[in-house]
Coordinates of N, CA and C in Angstrom, one line a residue:
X4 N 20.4 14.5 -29.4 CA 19.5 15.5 -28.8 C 19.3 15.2 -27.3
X5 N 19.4 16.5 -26.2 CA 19.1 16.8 -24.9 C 17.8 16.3 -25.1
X6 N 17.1 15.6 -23.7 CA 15.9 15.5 -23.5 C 15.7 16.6 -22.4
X7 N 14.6 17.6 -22.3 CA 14.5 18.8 -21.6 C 13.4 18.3 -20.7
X8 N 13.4 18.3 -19.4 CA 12.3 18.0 -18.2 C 12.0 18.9 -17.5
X9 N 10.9 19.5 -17.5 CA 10.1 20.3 -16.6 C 10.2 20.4 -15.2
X10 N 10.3 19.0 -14.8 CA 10.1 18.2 -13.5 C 11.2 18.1 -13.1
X11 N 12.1 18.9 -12.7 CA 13.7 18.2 -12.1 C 14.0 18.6 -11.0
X12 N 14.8 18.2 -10.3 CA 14.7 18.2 -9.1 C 16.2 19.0 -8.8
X13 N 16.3 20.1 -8.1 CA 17.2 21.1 -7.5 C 18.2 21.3 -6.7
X14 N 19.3 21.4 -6.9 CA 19.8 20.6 -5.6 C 20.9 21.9 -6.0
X15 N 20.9 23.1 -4.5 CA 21.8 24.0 -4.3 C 22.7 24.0 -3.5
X16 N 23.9 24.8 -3.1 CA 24.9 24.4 -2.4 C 25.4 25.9 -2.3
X17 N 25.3 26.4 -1.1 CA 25.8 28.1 -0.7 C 27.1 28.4 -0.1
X18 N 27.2 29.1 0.6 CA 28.1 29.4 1.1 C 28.1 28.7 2.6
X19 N 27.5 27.9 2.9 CA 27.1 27.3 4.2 C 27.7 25.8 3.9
X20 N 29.4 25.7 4.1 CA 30.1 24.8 3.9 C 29.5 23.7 2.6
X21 N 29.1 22.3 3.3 CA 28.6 21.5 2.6 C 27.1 21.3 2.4
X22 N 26.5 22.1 3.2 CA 24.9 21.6 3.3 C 24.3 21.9 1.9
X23 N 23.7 20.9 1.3 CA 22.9 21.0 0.3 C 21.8 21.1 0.3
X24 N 21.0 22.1 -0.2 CA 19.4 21.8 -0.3 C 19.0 21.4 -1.7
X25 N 18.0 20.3 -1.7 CA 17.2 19.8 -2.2 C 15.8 20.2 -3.0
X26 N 15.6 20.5 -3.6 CA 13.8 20.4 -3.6 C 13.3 20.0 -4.8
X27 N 12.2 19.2 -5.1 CA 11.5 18.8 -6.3 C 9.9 18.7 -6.1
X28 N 9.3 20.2 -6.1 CA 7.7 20.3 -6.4 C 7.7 21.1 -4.8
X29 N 6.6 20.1 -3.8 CA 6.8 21.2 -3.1 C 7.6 20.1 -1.6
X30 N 8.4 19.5 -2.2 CA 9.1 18.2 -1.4 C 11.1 19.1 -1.2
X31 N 11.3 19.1 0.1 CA 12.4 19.9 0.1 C 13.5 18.7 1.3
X32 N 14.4 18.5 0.8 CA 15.8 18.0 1.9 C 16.4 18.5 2.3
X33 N 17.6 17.9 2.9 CA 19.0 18.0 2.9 C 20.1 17.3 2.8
X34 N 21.0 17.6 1.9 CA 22.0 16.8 2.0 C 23.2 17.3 2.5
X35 N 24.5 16.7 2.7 CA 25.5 17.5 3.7 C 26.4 16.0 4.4
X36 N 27.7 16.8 4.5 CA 28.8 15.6 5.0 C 29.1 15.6 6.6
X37 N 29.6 14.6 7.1 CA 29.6 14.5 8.6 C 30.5 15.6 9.0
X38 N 30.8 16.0 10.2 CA 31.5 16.7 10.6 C 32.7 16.4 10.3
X39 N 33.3 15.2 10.7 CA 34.8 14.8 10.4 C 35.2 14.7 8.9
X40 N 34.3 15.1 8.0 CA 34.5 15.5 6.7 C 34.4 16.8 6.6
X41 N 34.5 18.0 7.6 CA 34.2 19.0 7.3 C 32.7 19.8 7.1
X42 N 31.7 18.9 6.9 CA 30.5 19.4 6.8 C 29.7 19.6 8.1
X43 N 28.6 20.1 8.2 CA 28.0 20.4 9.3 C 26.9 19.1 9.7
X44 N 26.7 18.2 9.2 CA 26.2 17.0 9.5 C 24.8 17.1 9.4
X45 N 23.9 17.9 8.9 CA 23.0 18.4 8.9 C 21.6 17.5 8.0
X46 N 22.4 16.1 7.4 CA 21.7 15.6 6.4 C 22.6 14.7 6.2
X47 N 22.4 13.6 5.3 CA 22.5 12.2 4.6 C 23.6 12.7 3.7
X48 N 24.8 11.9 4.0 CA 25.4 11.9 2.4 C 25.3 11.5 1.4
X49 N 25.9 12.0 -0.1 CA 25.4 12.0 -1.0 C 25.3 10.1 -1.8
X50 N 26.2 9.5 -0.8 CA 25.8 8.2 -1.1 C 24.4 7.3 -0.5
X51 N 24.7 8.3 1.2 CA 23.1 7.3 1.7 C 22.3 7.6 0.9
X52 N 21.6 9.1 0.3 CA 20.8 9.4 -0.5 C 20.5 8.1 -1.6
X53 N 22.0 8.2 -2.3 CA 21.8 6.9 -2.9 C 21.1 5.6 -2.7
X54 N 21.8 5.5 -1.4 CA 21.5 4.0 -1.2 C 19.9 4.1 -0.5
X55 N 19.8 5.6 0.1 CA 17.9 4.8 0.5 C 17.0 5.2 -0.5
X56 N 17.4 6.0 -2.3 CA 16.6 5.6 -2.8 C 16.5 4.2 -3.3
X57 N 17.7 2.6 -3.1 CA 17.6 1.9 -3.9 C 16.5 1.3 -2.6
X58 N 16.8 1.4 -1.3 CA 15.9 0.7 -0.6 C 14.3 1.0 -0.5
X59 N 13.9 2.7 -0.6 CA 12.8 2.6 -0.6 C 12.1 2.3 -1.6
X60 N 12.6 2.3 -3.0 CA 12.1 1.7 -4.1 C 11.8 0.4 -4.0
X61 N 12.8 -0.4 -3.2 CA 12.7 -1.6 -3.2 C 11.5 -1.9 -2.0
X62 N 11.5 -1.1 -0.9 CA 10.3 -1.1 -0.2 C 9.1 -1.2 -0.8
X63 N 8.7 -0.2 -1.6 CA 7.7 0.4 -2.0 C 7.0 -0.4 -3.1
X64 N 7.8 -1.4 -4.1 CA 7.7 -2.2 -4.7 C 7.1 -3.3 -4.5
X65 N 7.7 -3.5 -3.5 CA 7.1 -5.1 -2.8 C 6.0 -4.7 -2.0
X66 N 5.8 -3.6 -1.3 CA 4.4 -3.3 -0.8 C 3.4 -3.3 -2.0
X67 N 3.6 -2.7 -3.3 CA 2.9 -2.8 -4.1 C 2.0 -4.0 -5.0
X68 N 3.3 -4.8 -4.7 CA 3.6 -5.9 -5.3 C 2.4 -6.7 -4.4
X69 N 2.7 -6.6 -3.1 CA 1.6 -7.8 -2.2 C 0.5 -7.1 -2.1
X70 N 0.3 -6.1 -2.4 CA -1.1 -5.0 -1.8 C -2.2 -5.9 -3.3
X71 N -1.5 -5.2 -4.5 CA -2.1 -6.1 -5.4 C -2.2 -7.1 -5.5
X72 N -2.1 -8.2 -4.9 CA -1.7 -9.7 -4.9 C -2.7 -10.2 -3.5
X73 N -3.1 -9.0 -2.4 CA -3.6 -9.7 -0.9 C -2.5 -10.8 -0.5
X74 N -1.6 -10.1 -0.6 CA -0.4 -10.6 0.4 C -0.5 -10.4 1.7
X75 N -0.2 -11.3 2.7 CA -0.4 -11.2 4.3 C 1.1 -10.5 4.9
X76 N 1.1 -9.6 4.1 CA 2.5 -8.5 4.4 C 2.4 -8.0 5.1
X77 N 2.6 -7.9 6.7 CA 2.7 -6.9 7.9 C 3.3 -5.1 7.6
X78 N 4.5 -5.8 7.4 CA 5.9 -4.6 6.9 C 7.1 -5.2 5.9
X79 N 7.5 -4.4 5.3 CA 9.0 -4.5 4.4 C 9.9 -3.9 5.1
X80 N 11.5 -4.1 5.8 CA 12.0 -3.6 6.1 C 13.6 -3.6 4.9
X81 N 13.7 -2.7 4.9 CA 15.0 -3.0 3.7 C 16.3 -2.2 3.9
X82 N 17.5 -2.9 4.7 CA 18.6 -2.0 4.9 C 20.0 -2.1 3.8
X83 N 20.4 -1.2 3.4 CA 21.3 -1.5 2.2 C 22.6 -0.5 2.6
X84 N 23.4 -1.8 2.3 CA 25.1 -0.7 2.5 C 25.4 -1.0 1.2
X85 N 26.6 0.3 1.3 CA 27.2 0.2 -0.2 C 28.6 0.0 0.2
X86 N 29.1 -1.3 -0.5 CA 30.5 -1.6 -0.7 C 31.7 -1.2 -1.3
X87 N 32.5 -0.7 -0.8 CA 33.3 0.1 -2.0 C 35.0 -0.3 -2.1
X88 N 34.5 -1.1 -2.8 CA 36.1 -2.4 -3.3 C 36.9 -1.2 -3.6
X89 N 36.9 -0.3 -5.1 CA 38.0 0.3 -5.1 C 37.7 1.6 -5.8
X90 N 38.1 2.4 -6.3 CA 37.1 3.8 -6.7 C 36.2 3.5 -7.5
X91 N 36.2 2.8 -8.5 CA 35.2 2.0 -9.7 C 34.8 1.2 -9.3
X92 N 34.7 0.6 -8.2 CA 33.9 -1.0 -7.9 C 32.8 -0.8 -6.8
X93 N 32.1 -1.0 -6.9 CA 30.8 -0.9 -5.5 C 30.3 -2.1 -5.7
X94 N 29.8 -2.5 -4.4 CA 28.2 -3.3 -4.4 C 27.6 -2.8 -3.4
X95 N 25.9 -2.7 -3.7 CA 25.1 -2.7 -2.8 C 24.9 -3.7 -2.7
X96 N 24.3 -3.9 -1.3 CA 24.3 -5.2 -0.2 C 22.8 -4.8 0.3
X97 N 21.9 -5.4 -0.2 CA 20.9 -5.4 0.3 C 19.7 -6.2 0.8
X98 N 19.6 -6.0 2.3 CA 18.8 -6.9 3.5 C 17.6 -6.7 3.1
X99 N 16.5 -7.6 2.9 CA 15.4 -7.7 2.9 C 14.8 -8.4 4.0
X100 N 13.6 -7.8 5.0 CA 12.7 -8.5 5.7 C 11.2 -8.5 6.0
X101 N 10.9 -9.2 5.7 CA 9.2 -9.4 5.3 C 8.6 -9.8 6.3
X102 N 7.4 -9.6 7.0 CA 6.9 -9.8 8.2 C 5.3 -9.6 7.6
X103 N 5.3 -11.1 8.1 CA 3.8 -11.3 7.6 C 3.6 -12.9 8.1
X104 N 2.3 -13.0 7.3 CA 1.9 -14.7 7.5 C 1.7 -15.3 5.4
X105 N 3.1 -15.1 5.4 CA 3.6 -15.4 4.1 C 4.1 -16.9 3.8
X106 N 2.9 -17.5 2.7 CA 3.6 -18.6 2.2 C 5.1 -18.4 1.3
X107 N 5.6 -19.7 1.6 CA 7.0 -19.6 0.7 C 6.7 -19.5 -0.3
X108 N 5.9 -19.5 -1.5 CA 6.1 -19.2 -2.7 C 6.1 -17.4 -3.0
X109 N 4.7 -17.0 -1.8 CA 4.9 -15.7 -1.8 C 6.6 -14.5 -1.3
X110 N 6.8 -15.6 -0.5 CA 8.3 -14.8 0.1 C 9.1 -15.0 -1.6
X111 N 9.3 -15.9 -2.3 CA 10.1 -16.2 -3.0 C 9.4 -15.4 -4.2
X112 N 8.3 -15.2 -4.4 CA 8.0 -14.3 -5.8 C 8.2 -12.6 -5.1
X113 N 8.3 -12.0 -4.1 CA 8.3 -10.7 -3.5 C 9.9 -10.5 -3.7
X114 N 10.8 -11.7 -3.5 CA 12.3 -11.4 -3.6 C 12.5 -11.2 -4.8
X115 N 11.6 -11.9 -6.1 CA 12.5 -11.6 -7.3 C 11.3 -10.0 -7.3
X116 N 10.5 -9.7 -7.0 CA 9.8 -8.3 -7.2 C 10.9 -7.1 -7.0
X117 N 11.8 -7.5 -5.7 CA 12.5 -6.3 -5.3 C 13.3 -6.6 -6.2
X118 N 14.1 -7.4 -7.3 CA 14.9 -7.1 -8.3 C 14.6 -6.3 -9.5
X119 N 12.9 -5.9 -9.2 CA 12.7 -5.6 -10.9 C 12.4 -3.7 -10.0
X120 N 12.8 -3.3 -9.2 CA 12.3 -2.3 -8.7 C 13.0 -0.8 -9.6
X121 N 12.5 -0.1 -9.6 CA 12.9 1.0 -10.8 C 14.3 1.5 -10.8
X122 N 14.9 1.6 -9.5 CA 15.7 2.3 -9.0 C 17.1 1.4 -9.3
X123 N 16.6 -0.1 -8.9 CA 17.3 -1.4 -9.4 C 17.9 -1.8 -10.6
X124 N 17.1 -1.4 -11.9 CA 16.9 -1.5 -13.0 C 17.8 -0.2 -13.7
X125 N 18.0 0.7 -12.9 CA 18.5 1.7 -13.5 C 20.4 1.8 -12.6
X126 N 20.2 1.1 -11.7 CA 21.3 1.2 -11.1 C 22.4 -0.5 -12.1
X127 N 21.2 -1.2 -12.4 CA 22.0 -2.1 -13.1 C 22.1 -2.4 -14.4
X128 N 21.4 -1.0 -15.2 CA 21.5 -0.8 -16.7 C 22.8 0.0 -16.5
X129 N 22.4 0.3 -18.3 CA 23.2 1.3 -18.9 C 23.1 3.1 -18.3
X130 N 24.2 3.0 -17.3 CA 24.1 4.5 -17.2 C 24.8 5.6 -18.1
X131 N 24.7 6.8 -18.3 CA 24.8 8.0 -18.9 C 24.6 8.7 -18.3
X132 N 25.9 10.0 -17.9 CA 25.8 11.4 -17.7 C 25.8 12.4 -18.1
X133 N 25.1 13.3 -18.5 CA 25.5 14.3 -19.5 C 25.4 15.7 -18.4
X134 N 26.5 16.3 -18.5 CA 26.6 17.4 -17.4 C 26.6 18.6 -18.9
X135 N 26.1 19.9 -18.4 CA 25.4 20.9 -19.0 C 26.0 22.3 -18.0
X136 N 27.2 22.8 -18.9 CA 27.4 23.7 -17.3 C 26.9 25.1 -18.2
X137 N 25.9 26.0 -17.4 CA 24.5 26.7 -18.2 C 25.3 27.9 -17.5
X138 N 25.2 29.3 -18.3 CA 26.0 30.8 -18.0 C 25.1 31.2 -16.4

């Protein structure tokens, strides 16, 4: 059985080469390929998309993480590239930097925090796609 979601998020593609639009509620993007791929460059491709939801999840996480905790957290900076060994193989590579007046146990419990981050968790389970092509 289909699980059916109210809440999904939209993502159209016109006659305006590659540029994608986005929207979910009243939150709207864009996505779209560089010029030397043919697109109008107008937006993030469909990988960075990828890769800054793993970062700002992982941002967001650890801010959460120290906000509840009275962690002496200034900022989370988090940059992530994606590696791409061979069509099936990737790794994200992800820089973490913390800027505060952080004891070392707190740096070291905030690092395993950005492991358990949603986006983490689902990038290093079990995935499943079920594509639905609707009349």
């Amino acid at each position: 059985m289909t699980a059916v979601f109210e809440d999904k998020v939209i993502v159209t593609t016109e006659n305006t080469k590659y540029e994608t639009k986005i929207s979910k509620g009243k939150h709207h993007w864009i996505a779209d390929e560089p010029a030397d791929k043919e697109g109008t460059d107008l937006g993030p491709m469909p990988t960075e998309l990828l890769a800054s939801s793993l970062g700002a999840c992982t941002s967001i996480t650890i801010r959460m993480y120290a906000d509840r905790k009275g962690y002496s957290l200034d900022s989370v900076s988090v940059h992530v590239t994606i590696d791409k060994r061979s069509p099936e193989d990737h790794k994200f590579v992800r820089e973490v930097t913390l800027k505060g007046n952080l004891k070392p146990e707190e740096r070291d419990r905030l690092y395993s925090v950005a492991n358990a981050c949603p986006v983490h968790k689902i990038l290093t389970g079990k995935i499943e796609i079920e594509t639905l092509l609707l009349p």
